[in-house]
mmCIF file of C-alpha atoms in Angstrom:
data_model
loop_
_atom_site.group_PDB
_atom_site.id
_atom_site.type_symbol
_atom_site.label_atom_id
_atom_site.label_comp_id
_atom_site.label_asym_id
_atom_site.label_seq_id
_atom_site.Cartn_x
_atom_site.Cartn_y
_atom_site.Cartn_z
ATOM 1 C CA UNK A 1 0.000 0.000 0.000
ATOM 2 C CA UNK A 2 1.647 3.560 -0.937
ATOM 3 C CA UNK A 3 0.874 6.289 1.443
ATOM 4 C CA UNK A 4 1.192 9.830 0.588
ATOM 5 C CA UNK A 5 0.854 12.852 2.772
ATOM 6 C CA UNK A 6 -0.403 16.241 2.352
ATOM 7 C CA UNK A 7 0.760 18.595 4.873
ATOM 8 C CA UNK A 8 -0.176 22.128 5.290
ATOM 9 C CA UNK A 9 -1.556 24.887 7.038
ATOM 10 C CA UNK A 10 -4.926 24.795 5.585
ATOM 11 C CA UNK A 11 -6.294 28.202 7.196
ATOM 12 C CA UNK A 12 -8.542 27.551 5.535
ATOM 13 C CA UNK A 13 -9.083 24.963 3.131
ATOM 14 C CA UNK A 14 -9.594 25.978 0.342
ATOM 15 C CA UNK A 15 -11.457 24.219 -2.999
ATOM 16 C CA UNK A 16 -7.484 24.733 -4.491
ATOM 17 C CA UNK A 17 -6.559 21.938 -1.750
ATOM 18 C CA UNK A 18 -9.846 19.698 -2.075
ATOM 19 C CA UNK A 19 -8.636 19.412 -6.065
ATOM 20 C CA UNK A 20 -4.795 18.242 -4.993
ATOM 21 C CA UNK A 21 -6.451 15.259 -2.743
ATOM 22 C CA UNK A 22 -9.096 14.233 -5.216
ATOM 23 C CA UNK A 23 -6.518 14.122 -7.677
ATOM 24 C CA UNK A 24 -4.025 12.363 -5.052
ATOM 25 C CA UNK A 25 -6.278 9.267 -5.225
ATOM 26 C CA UNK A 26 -4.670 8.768 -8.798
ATOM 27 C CA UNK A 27 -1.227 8.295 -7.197
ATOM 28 C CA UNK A 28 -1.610 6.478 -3.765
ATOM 29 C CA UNK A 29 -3.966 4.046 -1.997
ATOM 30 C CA UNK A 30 -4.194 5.906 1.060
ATOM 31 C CA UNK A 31 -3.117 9.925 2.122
ATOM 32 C CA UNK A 32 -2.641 11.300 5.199
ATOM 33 C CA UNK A 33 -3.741 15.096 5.174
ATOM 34 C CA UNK A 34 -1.440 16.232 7.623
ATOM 35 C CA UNK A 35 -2.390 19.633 9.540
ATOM 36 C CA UNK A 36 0.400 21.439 10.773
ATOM 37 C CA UNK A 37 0.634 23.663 14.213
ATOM 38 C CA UNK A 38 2.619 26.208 13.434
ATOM 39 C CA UNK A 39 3.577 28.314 16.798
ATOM 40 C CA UNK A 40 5.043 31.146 14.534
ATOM 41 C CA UNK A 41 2.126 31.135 12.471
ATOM 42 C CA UNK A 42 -1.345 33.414 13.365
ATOM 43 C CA UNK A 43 -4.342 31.290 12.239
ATOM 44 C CA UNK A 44 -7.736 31.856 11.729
ATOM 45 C CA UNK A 45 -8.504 28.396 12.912
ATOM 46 C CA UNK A 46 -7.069 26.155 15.675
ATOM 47 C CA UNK A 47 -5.286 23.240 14.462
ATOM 48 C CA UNK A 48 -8.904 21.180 15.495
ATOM 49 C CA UNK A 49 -10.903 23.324 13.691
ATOM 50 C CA UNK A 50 -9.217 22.832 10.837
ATOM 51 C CA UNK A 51 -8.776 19.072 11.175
ATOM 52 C CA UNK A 52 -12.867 18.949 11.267
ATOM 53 C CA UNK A 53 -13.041 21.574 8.488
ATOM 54 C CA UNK A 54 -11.226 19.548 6.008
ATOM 55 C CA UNK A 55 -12.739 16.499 7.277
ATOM 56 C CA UNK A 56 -16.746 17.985 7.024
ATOM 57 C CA UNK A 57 -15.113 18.870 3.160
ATOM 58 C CA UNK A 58 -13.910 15.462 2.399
ATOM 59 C CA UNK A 59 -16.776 13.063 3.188
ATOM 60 C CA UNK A 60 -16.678 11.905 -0.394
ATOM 61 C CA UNK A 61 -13.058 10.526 -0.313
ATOM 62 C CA UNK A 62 -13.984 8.354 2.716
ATOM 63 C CA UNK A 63 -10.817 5.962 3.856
ATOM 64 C CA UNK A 64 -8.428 7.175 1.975
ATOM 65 C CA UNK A 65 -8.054 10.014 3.618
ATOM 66 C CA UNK A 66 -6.829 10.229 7.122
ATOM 67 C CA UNK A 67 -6.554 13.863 8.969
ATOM 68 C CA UNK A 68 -4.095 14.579 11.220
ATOM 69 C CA UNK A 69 -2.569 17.451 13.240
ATOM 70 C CA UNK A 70 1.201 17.278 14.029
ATOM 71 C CA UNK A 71 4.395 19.689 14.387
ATOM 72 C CA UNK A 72 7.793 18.838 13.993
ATOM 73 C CA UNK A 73 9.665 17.635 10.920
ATOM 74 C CA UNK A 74 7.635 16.259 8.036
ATOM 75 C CA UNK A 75 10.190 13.608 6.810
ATOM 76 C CA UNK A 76 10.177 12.566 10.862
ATOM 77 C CA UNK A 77 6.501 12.370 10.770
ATOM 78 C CA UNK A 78 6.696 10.064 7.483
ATOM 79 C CA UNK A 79 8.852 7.772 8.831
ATOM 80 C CA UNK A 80 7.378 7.370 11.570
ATOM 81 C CA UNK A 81 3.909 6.804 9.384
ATOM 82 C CA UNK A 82 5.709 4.637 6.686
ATOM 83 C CA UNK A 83 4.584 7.393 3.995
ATOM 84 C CA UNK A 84 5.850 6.572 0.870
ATOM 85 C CA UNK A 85 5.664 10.460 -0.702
ATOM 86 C CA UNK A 86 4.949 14.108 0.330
ATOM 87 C CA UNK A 87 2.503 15.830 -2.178
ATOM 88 C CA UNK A 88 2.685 19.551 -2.780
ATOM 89 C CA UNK A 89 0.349 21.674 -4.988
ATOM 90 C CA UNK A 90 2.205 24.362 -6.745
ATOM 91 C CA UNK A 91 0.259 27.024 -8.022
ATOM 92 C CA UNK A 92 2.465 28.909 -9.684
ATOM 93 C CA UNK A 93 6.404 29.497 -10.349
ATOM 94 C CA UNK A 94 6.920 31.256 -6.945
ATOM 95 C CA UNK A 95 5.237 28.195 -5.010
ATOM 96 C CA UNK A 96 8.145 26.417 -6.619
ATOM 97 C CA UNK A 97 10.849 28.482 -5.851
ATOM 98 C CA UNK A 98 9.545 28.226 -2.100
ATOM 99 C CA UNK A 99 9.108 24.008 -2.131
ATOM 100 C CA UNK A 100 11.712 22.731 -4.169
ATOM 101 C CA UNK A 101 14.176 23.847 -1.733
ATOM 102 C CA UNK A 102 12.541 22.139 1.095
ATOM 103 C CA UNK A 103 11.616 19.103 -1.403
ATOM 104 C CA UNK A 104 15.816 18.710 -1.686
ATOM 105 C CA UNK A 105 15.942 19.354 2.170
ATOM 106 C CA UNK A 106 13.753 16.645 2.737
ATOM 107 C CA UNK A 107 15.496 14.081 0.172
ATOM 108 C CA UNK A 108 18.740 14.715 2.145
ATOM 109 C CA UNK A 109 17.210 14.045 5.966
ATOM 110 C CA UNK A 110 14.835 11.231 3.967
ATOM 111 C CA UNK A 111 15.549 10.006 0.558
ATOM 112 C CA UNK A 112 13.525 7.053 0.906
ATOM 113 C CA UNK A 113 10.555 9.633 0.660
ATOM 114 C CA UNK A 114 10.034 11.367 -2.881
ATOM 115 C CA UNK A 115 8.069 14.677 -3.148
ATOM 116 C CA UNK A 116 5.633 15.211 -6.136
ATOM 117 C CA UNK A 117 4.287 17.902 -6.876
ATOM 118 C CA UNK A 118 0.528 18.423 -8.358
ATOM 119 C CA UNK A 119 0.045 21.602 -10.212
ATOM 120 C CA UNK A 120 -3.462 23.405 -9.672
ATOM 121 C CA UNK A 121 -5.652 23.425 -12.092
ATOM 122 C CA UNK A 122 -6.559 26.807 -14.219
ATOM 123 C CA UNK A 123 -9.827 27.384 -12.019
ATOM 124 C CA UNK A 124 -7.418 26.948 -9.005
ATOM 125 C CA UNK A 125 -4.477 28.446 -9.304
ATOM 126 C CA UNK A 126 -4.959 31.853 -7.856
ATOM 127 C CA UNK A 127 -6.949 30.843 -5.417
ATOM 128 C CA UNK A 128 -4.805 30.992 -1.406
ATOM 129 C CA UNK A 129 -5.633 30.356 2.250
ATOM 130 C CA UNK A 130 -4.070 33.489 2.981
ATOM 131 C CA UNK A 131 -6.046 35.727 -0.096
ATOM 132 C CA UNK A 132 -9.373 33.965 1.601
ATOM 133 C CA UNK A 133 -8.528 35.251 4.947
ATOM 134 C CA UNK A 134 -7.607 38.702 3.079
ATOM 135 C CA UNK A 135 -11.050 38.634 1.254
ATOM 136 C CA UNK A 136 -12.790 37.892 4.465
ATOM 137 C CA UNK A 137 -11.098 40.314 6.805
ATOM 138 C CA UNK A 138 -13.182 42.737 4.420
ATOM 139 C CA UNK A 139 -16.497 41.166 5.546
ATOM 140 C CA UNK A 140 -16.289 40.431 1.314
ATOM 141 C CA UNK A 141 -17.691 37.169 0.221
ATOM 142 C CA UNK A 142 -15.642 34.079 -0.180
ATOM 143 C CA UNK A 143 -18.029 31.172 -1.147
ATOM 144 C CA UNK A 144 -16.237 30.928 -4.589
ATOM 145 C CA UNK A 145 -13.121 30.087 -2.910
ATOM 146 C CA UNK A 146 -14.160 27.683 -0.207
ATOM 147 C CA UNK A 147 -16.776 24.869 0.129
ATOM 148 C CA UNK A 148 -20.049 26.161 1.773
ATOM 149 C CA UNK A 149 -19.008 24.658 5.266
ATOM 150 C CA UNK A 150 -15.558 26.753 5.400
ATOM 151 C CA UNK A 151 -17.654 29.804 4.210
ATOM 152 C CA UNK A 152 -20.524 29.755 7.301
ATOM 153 C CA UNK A 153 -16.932 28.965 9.293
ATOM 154 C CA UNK A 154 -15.706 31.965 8.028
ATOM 155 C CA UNK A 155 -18.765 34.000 7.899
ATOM 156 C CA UNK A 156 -19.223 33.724 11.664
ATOM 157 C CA UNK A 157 -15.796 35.203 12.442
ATOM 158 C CA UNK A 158 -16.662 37.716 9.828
ATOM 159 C CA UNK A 159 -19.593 38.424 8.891
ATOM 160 C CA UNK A 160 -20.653 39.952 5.755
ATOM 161 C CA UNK A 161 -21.103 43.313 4.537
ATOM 162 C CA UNK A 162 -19.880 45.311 7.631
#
């Protein structure tokens, strides 16, 4: 069985990161999506609500998907969780620049464990985590971005049209 993992911040998840798992099931039996708690990092979620955000959002993919929280190293975490491959979505030539770096990082800690990435699709691509918190820090609609559970989410810390 080849396990891949997904790891991110997913504050929030977006429709951009629903496409990379869907599409995952093309290139592993089983993915872990792998939340991570970032102490550095100011989210609009806790680390649980995002873990039952993604979850509500991925009902469809039922047990091949497994969500997870963790913090630490990734290639750590894999090894622990015999994952065979990290996926990353790259969206764009910057989103590159930042994760092949860390995909060479992580070869040289772990090359037992590949990285692949996914690239987003066209009706994807721009879309961010951090441009939906941007959009809704406006009290702006952001149901084109996110699945209609992550928008009432979001809509409760902001609502619209203030």
């Amino acid at each position: 069985m080849r396990t891949g993992i997904y790891p991110g911040s997913f504050d929030p998840v977006t429709y951009g990161h629903l496409d990379i798992i869907k599409r995952s099931r093309n290139i592993c039996d089983r993915l872990i999506v792998a939340v991570a708690r970032n102490s550095e990092k100011s989210c609009l979620f806790s680390s649980q609500e995002r873990m039952e955000l993604i979850q509500g959002c991925c009902g469809e993919f039922g047990d091949f998907i497994e969500v997870v929280a963790f913090d630490g190293l990734l290639v750590e975490y894999c090894r622990e969780r015999k994952v065979s491959f990290i996926i990353r979505g790259l969206r764009s030539v910057s989103d590159f620049e930042y994760e092949n770096p860390m995909a060479a990082v992580n070869r040289k800690l772990s090359p037992e464990i590949e990285t692949v990435f996914l690239t987003s699709r066209e009706e994807t691509s721009l879309i961010s985590s951090r441009l939906v918190r941007e959009v809704a820090g406006y009290h702006s609609d952001v149901s084109a971005l996110v699945p209609p559970l992550v928008a009432g989410k979001i809509r409760q810390k902001f609502p619209l049209g203030r």
